[in-house]
Structure formats: C-alpha cells, structure tokens
mmCIF file of C-alpha atoms in Angstrom:
data_model
loop_
_atom_site.group_PDB
_atom_site.id
_atom_site.type_symbol
_atom_site.label_atom_id
_atom_site.label_comp_id
_atom_site.label_asym_id
_atom_site.label_seq_id
_atom_site.Cartn_x
_atom_site.Cartn_y
_atom_site.Cartn_z
ATOM 1 C CA MET A 285 -12.682 29.462 14.007
ATOM 2 C CA SER A 286 -16.510 28.729 15.870
ATOM 3 C CA LYS A 287 -17.538 31.485 17.808
ATOM 4 C CA THR A 288 -16.569 31.185 21.607
ATOM 5 C CA ALA A 289 -19.061 29.844 24.449
ATOM 6 C CA ARG A 290 -17.655 31.052 27.787
ATOM 7 C CA TRP A 291 -19.509 29.477 31.063
ATOM 8 C CA PHE A 292 -18.749 27.756 34.208
ATOM 9 C CA ARG A 293 -20.829 26.170 36.711
ATOM 10 C CA ARG A 294 -20.328 27.916 39.968
ATOM 11 C CA GLY A 295 -21.548 26.691 43.584
ATOM 12 C CA ASP A 296 -20.461 23.335 44.524
ATOM 13 C CA GLN A 297 -18.405 22.403 41.608
ATOM 14 C CA LEU A 298 -14.586 22.896 40.428
ATOM 15 C CA VAL A 299 -14.405 25.218 37.607
ATOM 16 C CA MET A 300 -11.567 24.920 35.179
ATOM 17 C CA LEU A 301 -10.534 27.757 32.793
ATOM 18 C CA GLY A 302 -9.097 25.983 29.652
ATOM 19 C CA ALA A 303 -6.053 28.385 27.912
ATOM 20 C CA PHE A 304 -3.317 27.499 25.926
ATOM 21 C CA VAL A 305 0.329 28.635 25.810
ATOM 22 C CA GLY A 306 1.801 30.164 22.198
ATOM 23 C CA ALA A 307 5.268 31.431 21.819
ATOM 24 C CA PHE A 308 5.817 30.872 25.671
ATOM 25 C CA ALA A 309 2.741 33.177 26.109
ATOM 26 C CA LEU A 310 -0.929 32.793 26.882
ATOM 27 C CA LEU A 311 -2.538 33.777 23.771
ATOM 28 C CA GLY A 312 -6.230 33.579 24.372
ATOM 29 C CA LEU A 313 -9.347 32.242 26.213
ATOM 30 C CA SER A 314 -10.964 29.279 24.910
ATOM 31 C CA THR A 315 -13.264 27.076 27.321
ATOM 32 C CA PHE A 316 -14.254 26.018 30.391
ATOM 33 C CA THR A 317 -14.915 22.635 31.885
ATOM 34 C CA SER A 318 -16.417 21.871 35.223
ATOM 35 C CA TRP A 319 -15.644 18.928 37.936
ATOM 36 C CA PRO A 320 -18.114 18.288 40.693
ATOM 37 C CA VAL A 321 -16.973 18.604 44.445
ATOM 38 C CA GLY A 322 -16.918 15.201 45.745
ATOM 39 C CA ALA A 323 -18.346 15.304 49.288
ATOM 40 C CA GLY A 324 -20.049 12.595 51.084
ATOM 41 C CA GLY A 325 -21.589 14.900 53.618
ATOM 42 C CA GLY A 326 -24.636 14.606 55.781
ATOM 43 C CA VAL A 327 -24.118 10.954 56.766
ATOM 44 C CA PRO A 328 -23.460 10.305 60.428
ATOM 45 C CA GLY A 329 -20.544 8.019 60.856
ATOM 46 C CA THR A 330 -19.566 8.301 57.178
ATOM 47 C CA THR A 331 -16.098 9.400 56.215
ATOM 48 C CA GLU A 332 -16.059 12.250 53.556
ATOM 49 C CA VAL A 333 -15.278 11.642 50.067
ATOM 50 C CA VAL A 334 -12.631 14.225 49.014
ATOM 51 C CA ASN A 335 -12.304 15.086 45.298
ATOM 52 C CA PRO A 336 -8.944 13.521 44.305
ATOM 53 C CA VAL A 337 -8.423 17.226 42.583
ATOM 54 C CA TYR A 338 -7.798 18.629 45.929
ATOM 55 C CA THR A 339 -4.954 16.091 46.981
ATOM 56 C CA SER A 340 -3.249 16.100 43.600
ATOM 57 C CA GLN A 341 0.296 17.624 43.036
ATOM 58 C CA ALA A 342 2.443 18.128 40.280
ATOM 59 C CA GLY A 343 2.945 15.023 38.487
ATOM 60 C CA ASP A 344 -0.445 13.714 39.265
ATOM 61 C CA CYS A 345 -2.743 12.757 36.491
ATOM 62 C CA LEU A 346 -6.858 12.899 36.582
ATOM 63 C CA ASN A 347 -9.066 10.743 34.399
ATOM 64 C CA TRP A 348 -12.604 10.628 34.110
ATOM 65 C CA THR A 349 -15.100 8.647 31.704
ATOM 66 C CA LYS A 350 -18.767 10.438 32.486
ATOM 67 C CA ARG A 351 -20.454 13.171 30.615
ATOM 68 C CA THR A 352 -21.106 14.679 34.218
ATOM 69 C CA LEU A 353 -17.519 14.260 35.130
ATOM 70 C CA SER A 354 -18.595 13.173 38.607
ATOM 71 C CA ASP A 355 -16.033 10.295 38.435
ATOM 72 C CA VAL A 356 -13.065 12.162 38.582
ATOM 73 C CA THR A 357 -9.951 9.931 39.841
ATOM 74 C CA LYS A 358 -6.641 9.768 40.112
ATOM 75 C CA VAL A 359 -4.620 7.559 37.891
ATOM 76 C CA ASP A 360 -1.109 6.457 36.886
ATOM 77 C CA CYS A 361 0.034 8.932 34.238
ATOM 78 C CA LYS A 362 0.626 5.871 32.036
ATOM 79 C CA ALA A 363 -2.893 5.045 31.933
ATOM 80 C CA GLN A 364 -5.734 6.967 29.865
ATOM 81 C CA HIS A 365 -6.151 10.603 31.602
ATOM 82 C CA MET A 366 -7.723 13.663 30.840
ATOM 83 C CA PHE A 367 -5.413 16.205 32.902
ATOM 84 C CA GLU A 368 -1.956 16.234 34.053
ATOM 85 C CA VAL A 369 -1.279 18.434 37.010
ATOM 86 C CA THR A 370 2.106 20.540 36.829
ATOM 87 C CA ALA A 371 1.510 22.846 39.710
ATOM 88 C CA VAL A 372 -0.004 23.738 42.957
ATOM 89 C CA GLU A 373 -0.696 27.576 42.872
ATOM 90 C CA ASP A 374 -1.599 29.438 46.178
ATOM 91 C CA ILE A 375 -3.076 33.026 45.013
ATOM 92 C CA GLY A 376 -4.038 34.260 48.372
ATOM 93 C CA GLY A 377 -1.325 36.941 48.403
ATOM 94 C CA ALA A 378 -3.161 38.808 45.316
ATOM 95 C CA TYR A 379 -6.647 37.491 46.330
ATOM 96 C CA GLY A 380 -7.251 38.363 50.129
ATOM 97 C CA PRO A 381 -10.097 37.009 52.217
ATOM 98 C CA GLN A 382 -12.744 39.724 50.818
ATOM 99 C CA ALA A 383 -11.722 39.495 47.340
ATOM 100 C CA PRO A 384 -14.675 38.662 45.144
ATOM 101 C CA PHE A 385 -14.620 35.367 42.741
ATOM 102 C CA PRO A 386 -12.188 36.327 40.209
ATOM 103 C CA THR A 387 -14.349 37.327 36.717
ATOM 104 C CA ASP A 388 -13.699 35.411 33.167
ATOM 105 C CA GLU A 389 -10.922 37.948 32.393
ATOM 106 C CA GLN A 390 -8.925 37.710 35.627
ATOM 107 C CA TRP A 391 -8.829 33.936 35.685
ATOM 108 C CA GLN A 392 -7.155 34.619 32.106
ATOM 109 C CA GLU A 393 -4.915 36.612 33.719
ATOM 110 C CA ILE A 394 -4.366 34.206 36.836
ATOM 111 C CA SER A 395 -3.464 31.392 34.167
ATOM 112 C CA GLU A 396 -1.160 33.476 32.279
ATOM 113 C CA GLU A 397 0.537 34.687 35.485
ATOM 114 C CA ARG A 398 0.725 31.370 37.175
ATOM 115 C CA CYS A 399 -0.031 28.250 35.168
ATOM 116 C CA VAL A 400 2.037 29.373 32.087
ATOM 117 C CA LYS A 401 5.307 29.558 33.641
ATOM 118 C CA ALA A 402 4.515 26.691 35.848
ATOM 119 C CA SER A 403 3.654 24.512 33.091
ATOM 120 C CA LEU A 404 6.652 25.491 30.805
ATOM 121 C CA ALA A 405 9.097 24.742 34.099
ATOM 122 C CA TYR A 406 7.508 21.578 34.354
ATOM 123 C CA LEU A 407 7.872 20.583 30.734
ATOM 124 C CA GLY A 408 11.912 21.713 30.976
ATOM 125 C CA GLY A 409 11.360 24.960 28.948
ATOM 126 C CA LYS A 410 10.243 22.986 26.071
ATOM 127 C CA PHE A 411 6.838 23.484 24.793
ATOM 128 C CA ASP A 412 5.279 23.245 21.245
ATOM 129 C CA PRO A 413 3.065 25.937 20.564
ATOM 130 C CA ALA A 414 1.043 24.181 17.771
ATOM 131 C CA GLY A 415 1.183 20.945 19.464
ATOM 132 C CA LYS A 416 -1.057 18.647 21.323
ATOM 133 C CA TYR A 417 -1.125 19.802 24.896
ATOM 134 C CA THR A 418 -2.959 22.962 26.032
ATOM 135 C CA VAL A 419 -2.282 25.006 29.651
ATOM 136 C CA GLY A 420 -4.943 25.615 31.711
ATOM 137 C CA PRO A 421 -5.948 25.809 35.738
ATOM 138 C CA LEU A 422 -8.251 24.168 38.096
ATOM 139 C CA ASN A 423 -9.558 26.729 40.515
ATOM 140 C CA PRO A 424 -11.948 25.930 43.483
ATOM 141 C CA GLY A 425 -14.998 27.082 42.413
ATOM 142 C CA GLU A 426 -17.018 30.239 43.912
ATOM 143 C CA ARG A 427 -18.385 28.187 46.797
ATOM 144 C CA LEU A 428 -14.859 27.134 48.363
ATOM 145 C CA TRP A 429 -13.584 30.513 47.282
ATOM 146 C CA GLN A 430 -16.130 32.336 49.692
ATOM 147 C CA SER A 431 -14.478 30.212 52.318
ATOM 148 C CA GLY A 432 -11.172 31.339 51.905
ATOM 149 C CA GLN A 433 -10.090 28.417 49.332
ATOM 150 C CA ARG A 434 -7.193 30.263 46.942
ATOM 151 C CA THR A 435 -5.237 27.082 45.699
ATOM 152 C CA LEU A 436 -5.432 26.366 41.963
ATOM 153 C CA ARG A 437 -4.225 22.870 39.795
ATOM 154 C CA CYS A 438 -2.238 24.087 37.008
ATOM 155 C CA GLY A 439 -1.934 21.761 34.028
ATOM 156 C CA LEU A 440 -1.784 19.940 30.742
ATOM 157 C CA GLN A 441 -4.407 18.514 28.293
ATOM 158 C CA VAL A 442 -5.215 17.470 25.108
ATOM 159 C CA ALA A 443 -8.137 18.974 22.893
ATOM 160 C CA GLY A 444 -9.506 18.146 19.931
ATOM 161 C CA PRO A 445 -9.997 20.735 16.878
ATOM 162 C CA ALA A 446 -13.453 21.740 18.267
ATOM 163 C CA GLY A 447 -12.646 21.701 21.965
ATOM 164 C CA GLY A 448 -13.578 18.457 23.137
ATOM 165 C CA LEU A 449 -10.906 16.740 25.582
ATOM 166 C CA LEU A 450 -8.954 13.747 23.948
ATOM 167 C CA PRO A 451 -7.392 11.023 26.317
ATOM 168 C CA ALA A 452 -3.642 11.229 26.681
ATOM 169 C CA TYR A 453 -1.533 8.412 27.678
ATOM 170 C CA GLY A 454 2.091 8.745 29.459
ATOM 171 C CA THR A 455 3.295 12.054 31.336
ATOM 172 C CA ALA A 456 3.708 15.145 29.119
ATOM 173 C CA LYS A 457 7.391 15.336 30.429
ATOM 174 C CA THR A 458 8.669 12.488 27.941
ATOM 175 C CA GLN A 459 5.996 12.459 25.240
ATOM 176 C CA ASP A 460 6.371 13.836 21.626
ATOM 177 C CA GLN A 461 4.236 17.064 21.559
ATOM 178 C CA SER A 462 3.708 16.857 17.922
ATOM 179 C CA ALA A 463 0.163 17.679 16.708
ATOM 180 C CA VAL A 464 -0.564 13.818 15.201
ATOM 181 C CA PHE A 465 -3.612 11.381 15.219
ATOM 182 C CA ASP A 466 -3.441 7.943 14.812
ATOM 183 C CA PRO A 467 -4.046 6.052 11.491
ATOM 184 C CA GLY A 468 -7.809 5.380 11.419
ATOM 185 C CA VAL A 469 -9.140 8.266 12.935
ATOM 186 C CA CYS A 470 -11.473 10.208 10.946
ATOM 187 C CA LEU A 471 -11.743 14.184 12.358
ATOM 188 C CA GLY A 472 -15.364 15.681 12.295
ATOM 189 C CA VAL A 473 -16.650 18.616 10.459
ATOM 190 C CA THR A 474 -18.153 21.629 12.322
ATOM 191 C CA GLU A 475 -21.213 24.071 11.354
ATOM 192 C CA ALA A 476 -18.481 26.411 10.036
ATOM 193 C CA LEU A 477 -17.340 23.570 7.358
ATOM 194 C CA GLY A 478 -13.866 23.769 9.597
ATOM 195 C CA VAL A 479 -11.967 20.470 10.988
ATOM 196 C CA GLY A 480 -13.923 19.131 13.910
ATOM 197 C CA ASP A 481 -13.360 16.313 16.884
ATOM 198 C CA PRO A 482 -12.742 12.828 16.382
ATOM 199 C CA VAL A 483 -16.010 11.011 14.959
ATOM 200 C CA ASP A 484 -16.763 7.458 13.836
ATOM 201 C CA CYS A 485 -15.742 7.486 9.841
ATOM 202 C CA ALA A 486 -19.045 6.401 9.157
ATOM 203 C CA GLU A 487 -20.357 9.960 10.068
ATOM 204 C CA PRO A 488 -19.414 13.155 7.831
ATOM 205 C CA HIS A 489 -15.695 14.078 8.126
ATOM 206 C CA THR A 490 -13.184 16.464 7.049
ATOM 207 C CA PHE A 491 -10.153 14.051 7.088
ATOM 208 C CA GLU A 492 -9.092 10.655 7.552
ATOM 209 C CA ILE A 493 -5.879 9.881 8.846
ATOM 210 C CA VAL A 494 -3.598 7.266 7.202
ATOM 211 C CA GLY A 495 -0.288 7.523 8.762
ATOM 212 C CA VAL A 496 2.446 8.988 10.554
ATOM 213 C CA VAL A 497 5.763 10.376 9.034
ATOM 214 C CA THR A 498 8.526 11.310 11.371
ATOM 215 C CA LEU A 499 10.586 13.943 9.551
ATOM 216 C CA PRO A 500 14.797 13.607 9.746
ATOM 217 C CA ALA A 501 15.931 15.209 12.849
ATOM 218 C CA GLY A 502 18.009 17.999 12.328
ATOM 219 C CA ASP A 503 18.046 21.494 11.327
ATOM 220 C CA PHE A 504 14.634 22.748 10.674
ATOM 221 C CA PRO A 505 13.545 22.024 7.207
ATOM 222 C CA PRO A 506 12.058 24.402 5.025
ATOM 223 C CA LEU A 507 8.103 24.133 4.163
ATOM 224 C CA ASP A 508 9.062 23.102 0.429
ATOM 225 C CA LYS A 509 11.628 20.526 1.887
ATOM 226 C CA GLN A 510 9.150 18.934 3.976
ATOM 227 C CA ASP A 511 6.709 18.912 1.443
ATOM 228 C CA GLU A 512 9.269 16.893 -0.786
ATOM 229 C CA ILE A 513 9.496 14.397 1.877
ATOM 230 C CA MET A 514 5.828 13.940 2.342
ATOM 231 C CA SER A 515 4.689 14.136 -1.122
ATOM 232 C CA GLY A 516 6.951 10.872 -1.384
ATOM 233 C CA GLU A 517 5.604 9.232 1.818
ATOM 234 C CA CYS A 518 2.248 9.940 1.797
ATOM 235 C CA PRO A 519 0.470 8.350 -1.634
ATOM 236 C CA ARG A 520 2.408 5.259 -0.853
ATOM 237 C CA ILE A 521 1.271 5.508 2.853
ATOM 238 C CA ALA A 522 -2.406 6.205 1.561
ATOM 239 C CA ALA A 523 -2.236 3.339 -1.201
ATOM 240 C CA GLU A 524 -1.266 1.053 1.424
ATOM 241 C CA TYR A 525 -4.058 1.670 4.006
ATOM 242 C CA SER A 526 -6.423 2.173 1.214
ATOM 243 C CA GLY A 527 -5.511 -0.922 -0.702
ATOM 244 C CA GLY A 528 -4.739 0.887 -3.584
ATOM 245 C CA ILE A 529 -7.980 2.616 -4.551
ATOM 246 C CA ASP A 530 -8.737 5.645 -7.196
ATOM 247 C CA PHE A 531 -8.968 8.493 -4.676
ATOM 248 C CA ARG A 532 -9.613 10.722 -7.758
ATOM 249 C CA ALA A 533 -12.689 8.662 -8.668
ATOM 250 C CA LYS A 534 -13.880 9.155 -5.503
ATOM 251 C CA GLY A 535 -13.509 12.795 -5.197
ATOM 252 C CA LEU A 536 -10.665 12.550 -2.984
ATOM 253 C CA ILE A 537 -7.261 13.471 -2.475
ATOM 254 C CA VAL A 538 -3.925 12.949 -0.602
ATOM 255 C CA THR A 539 -2.895 15.426 2.208
ATOM 256 C CA TRP A 540 -0.263 16.162 4.635
ATOM 257 C CA ASP A 541 0.805 18.140 7.321
ATOM 258 C CA THR A 542 3.898 20.133 8.364
ATOM 259 C CA ARG A 543 5.799 21.654 10.874
ATOM 260 C CA ALA A 544 6.391 25.083 12.243
ATOM 261 C CA GLU A 545 9.816 26.222 13.264
ATOM 262 C CA GLU A 546 8.896 26.717 16.903
ATOM 263 C CA SER A 547 7.293 23.321 16.986
ATOM 264 C CA TRP A 548 10.531 21.945 15.597
ATOM 265 C CA LYS A 549 12.743 23.574 18.224
ATOM 266 C CA ALA A 550 10.319 21.756 21.006
ATOM 267 C CA GLY A 551 11.072 18.339 19.550
ATOM 268 C CA SER A 552 7.919 17.802 17.259
ATOM 269 C CA PHE A 553 9.129 16.036 14.197
ATOM 270 C CA ARG A 554 6.089 13.741 13.256
ATOM 271 C CA ALA A 555 3.136 14.884 10.709
ATOM 272 C CA ASN A 556 0.075 13.445 9.503
ATOM 273 C CA CYS A 557 -0.497 11.736 6.258
ATOM 274 C CA LYS A 558 -4.291 12.239 5.444
ATOM 275 C CA VAL A 559 -7.091 11.817 2.915
ATOM 276 C CA GLY A 560 -9.854 14.422 2.163
ATOM 277 C CA ALA A 561 -12.551 15.608 -0.027
ATOM 278 C CA THR A 562 -11.544 17.770 -3.270
ATOM 279 C CA PRO A 563 -11.841 21.169 -1.888
ATOM 280 C CA ALA A 564 -15.200 22.965 -3.260
ATOM 281 C CA PRO A 565 -14.581 25.299 -6.005
ATOM 282 C CA ASP A 566 -15.673 28.068 -3.934
ATOM 283 C CA ASN A 567 -13.422 27.397 -1.232
ATOM 284 C CA LYS A 568 -15.908 28.698 1.563
ATOM 285 C CA GLY A 569 -14.742 25.510 3.586
ATOM 286 C CA LEU A 570 -14.067 22.259 3.900
ATOM 287 C CA THR A 571 -15.905 19.306 2.062
ATOM 288 C CA ALA A 572 -17.337 16.594 4.273
ATOM 289 C CA TRP A 573 -17.654 12.850 3.247
ATOM 290 C CA GLU A 574 -18.462 9.584 4.798
ATOM 291 C CA LYS A 575 -17.457 6.077 5.389
ATOM 292 C CA SER A 576 -13.689 4.992 5.715
ATOM 293 C CA ILE A 577 -11.019 4.121 2.696
ATOM 294 C CA ARG A 578 -9.511 1.802 4.904
ATOM 295 C CA ASN A 579 -8.578 -1.597 3.288
ATOM 296 C CA PRO A 580 -11.023 -3.862 5.107
ATOM 297 C CA ASN A 581 -8.819 -6.916 4.371
ATOM 298 C CA ALA A 582 -5.554 -5.109 5.547
ATOM 299 C CA PRO A 583 -3.992 -6.581 8.770
ATOM 300 C CA PRO A 584 -5.054 -4.482 12.293
ATOM 301 C CA LEU A 585 -3.545 -1.074 12.729
ATOM 302 C CA THR A 586 -0.561 -0.780 15.069
ATOM 303 C CA THR A 587 -1.032 2.198 17.325
ATOM 304 C CA ALA A 588 0.929 3.670 20.224
ATOM 305 C CA ASN A 589 -2.214 3.829 21.875
ATOM 306 C CA PRO A 590 -6.174 3.239 21.569
ATOM 307 C CA PRO A 591 -7.204 5.555 18.669
ATOM 308 C CA GLN A 592 -8.804 8.725 19.730
ATOM 309 C CA THR A 593 -12.198 7.654 17.961
ATOM 310 C CA THR A 594 -14.139 10.012 19.643
ATOM 311 C CA ALA A 595 -13.650 12.991 21.943
ATOM 312 C CA VAL A 596 -15.306 13.429 25.704
ATOM 313 C CA GLN A 597 -18.309 15.406 25.639
ATOM 314 C CA GLN A 598 -19.934 16.916 28.736
ATOM 315 C CA ASP A 599 -23.636 17.949 29.409
ATOM 316 C CA GLU A 600 -23.050 21.328 28.460
ATOM 317 C CA PRO A 601 -21.283 23.024 25.661
ATOM 318 C CA THR A 602 -17.485 23.270 25.365
ATOM 319 C CA GLY A 603 -17.199 26.433 23.201
ATOM 320 C CA ALA A 604 -14.598 27.206 20.954
ATOM 321 C CA PRO A 605 -11.321 25.118 20.500
ATOM 322 C CA LEU A 606 -8.771 25.347 22.910
ATOM 323 C CA HIS A 607 -6.180 26.604 20.108
ATOM 324 C CA SER A 608 -6.451 29.921 18.881
ATOM 325 C CA GLU A 609 -6.124 30.555 14.987
ATOM 326 C CA SER A 610 -2.561 31.449 15.397
ATOM 327 C CA LYS A 611 -2.018 27.845 16.784
ATOM 328 C CA SER A 612 -3.970 25.850 14.629
ATOM 329 C CA GLY A 613 -2.699 27.723 11.295
ATOM 330 C CA SER A 614 0.835 26.904 11.907
ATOM 331 C CA ALA A 615 0.299 23.270 10.619
ATOM 332 C CA THR A 616 -0.472 23.266 6.961
ATOM 333 C CA SER A 617 -1.791 20.543 4.524
ATOM 334 C CA SER A 618 -0.690 19.959 0.881
ATOM 335 C CA ALA A 619 -2.305 17.691 -1.692
ATOM 336 C CA VAL A 620 -1.503 15.433 -4.414
ATOM 337 C CA THR A 621 -3.940 13.731 -6.744
ATOM 338 C CA SER A 622 -3.989 9.546 -6.730
ATOM 339 C CA SER A 623 -2.530 9.402 -10.152
ATOM 340 C CA SER A 624 0.747 11.353 -9.477
ATOM 341 C CA SER A 625 3.348 11.954 -6.291
ATOM 342 C CA GLU A 626 3.678 15.589 -7.823
ATOM 343 C CA LYS A 627 2.232 18.194 -5.855
ATOM 344 C CA THR A 628 -1.104 20.057 -7.116
ATOM 345 C CA THR A 629 -0.283 23.381 -5.929
ATOM 346 C CA THR A 630 -4.082 24.245 -7.019
ATOM 347 C CA THR A 631 -5.459 22.266 -4.495
ATOM 348 C CA THR A 632 -3.150 23.290 -1.614
ATOM 349 C CA THR A 633 -4.970 24.391 1.513
ATOM 350 C CA THR A 634 -3.982 25.443 5.092
ATOM 351 C CA THR A 635 -5.796 23.176 7.716
ATOM 352 C CA THR A 636 -7.206 24.536 11.165
ATOM 353 C CA GLU A 637 -6.884 21.413 12.945
ATOM 354 C CA PRO A 638 -4.375 20.915 15.812
ATOM 355 C CA THR A 639 -3.762 17.057 14.646
ATOM 356 C CA ARG A 640 -2.779 14.684 17.291
#
C-alpha cells in the first residue's frame, strides 16, 4: 500500500475525514478531502450563499466537478454524485463549547462511533467490507467549530484503488455493492507498482477490464468453485472483447477476481474479468502496459453508467487509498494463458484494487 499523506484544509472550508467500514468496524484512517464553504458575504442587499452540505439530510446526494470542489451541489441520487449523506450527527454532547478542534485521531474515533453505525443502519445492515463503498464524515471545519458548530454529515462514497474519488449513480440503498468496474476501464499503476485509479487506456496501466460475471446466487461458493466458473467465462469474454487476439504473444494474460464470504453475505455476487501483463519473474510488483486490446470494429460497449475512465483529483494530494490492505486483499485474481482455459497456478496473483 502507498504511504499515507494526512492533510486537511482548515479555516473557511469543510474538511472530510475519509474512512471505511470493514467487517462492521472502522479499520483505518485513509485520506482527507475538503469542501469550500459557500458564503456570498460582504455585498449589501445580496443573499448569502449557503453551502448545500450544511442543509443536506440523510438520503441527499452531493456532486462536484471542479478540482477545487468549489461547485458542490445537491443532486438527485440517480444522477452522478460523489457523496451520499447517510446521517446528520450532533457531537456537541461530547465536545462542549470550549472543546478544541479534534485531532486527526479524534476525528477517526468520532467517525467510528457515529458514522459507521449510522451508515450501516442506512444500508439496512448490509455492507460489503471489500465493496465499492466507503464511509466517512464531513465535519464543519475549524472556523465554524470555533463558532460552536458541532454537526457532522456522515456519508458513503466510492474511491479508486489509489484514493481518487469516483462517481456513483443511484442510491447506495439499492445498488449492488460488488467492487467491479465497467468493461473498457483501465486501472493505472502506482509508484509502488500496485493498482492505480482508472486512467485512459493509452497510458500505462495494470489491468484492462473486459467484462463482468455474475456468480450464481445461493450458498457461498468456495474459491476453487469461483475459479472454475470464472476460468470458463473470462477467456471467452476476453476473446470477444479483443477480437480473438493472441494474448500470450503480447505478453498478456486473462485474469479475474473472486468474492470473499463477507462480500457474499452482503449480496455482492459480481466479479470482473480483466487482462493484465504477465507478472515479472522477480514478482516485485505488477507490470504496466499501454494501449487497449479492445477490438476497434466491435459494437459500442453496453454499460450501466458512463465508464469511470478517470478519478476526480483535487489540487492537493488525496493520500493513501480509502481501503486498507485487509480490505483490498479480499479480492483475488487468477490467471490463464490465451492458449488454454486451464488455470495456470504459476501465474496466480493477489491484486490490491477494490474493483468496481
């Protein structure tokens, strides 16, 4: 996992402490993202602009498009959004008028005590600890804290493998939480040669998503059973996606993800088929490659939503991924060569991306 960069902007801006839920408990601090405070202020006769975060309630969704996050708006959850509010929490009872602005560690504890439980209740008790959603609070920022504001907005968001925020569509209450990406998405590479956020396929990347397989519902299938199903489906899907190219000749292999039992219990039955470069002999990291293997003459891809081809970036670094090693490691990949559908155990790898 990449190193953690902890930061947040104080003063006149909202600060979000991002954290995720794992096995129904908050497992670790990850990253901070800040929202500017909207205030018209200073012009006589004008109406003060109120940041929509301050009026949002459970069930509301927030979106933005600018790197500075200065255009936060409340939107219908059916539309693209970056944050879904799960609860409004007042922590004034524990932090009185004279209490100093909480430290990073204290915000971590507040998130665990308030937002985890509230978000689980919002989701009806079903949460995939290795899924696409993460939990975190929007706090009022230091300036409003000093003026007595003690109200938080807890919420859900989707993060890429390297911490960039990804757009969500539809309320999390009804969405499949499986950590999968749409076909046609390429996942970048980090400095540590791990899986990065979505990038243009012309750029160096670790995997190209070629399809999504829905595993048969029912009792949780052991990993060898999942491998059996995926090894039958993924080579066929990859061949259709690429137009039948020789992957081995290009130094590529067909891979797939599997689901953990905790994910299965939350209703996550979908897994990705993908293509990656043949692992290096030293096994010190993933091998990046460039360009897409998509058949240019194939019909347009059918996706549920616009493909997540890029992650939203901020003017300041977002730090480490919103998923810990224990979370990202719960999805595994197996590989087959292009000349056979038989699983090649010598090239089986464990991926670190929480695929969407």
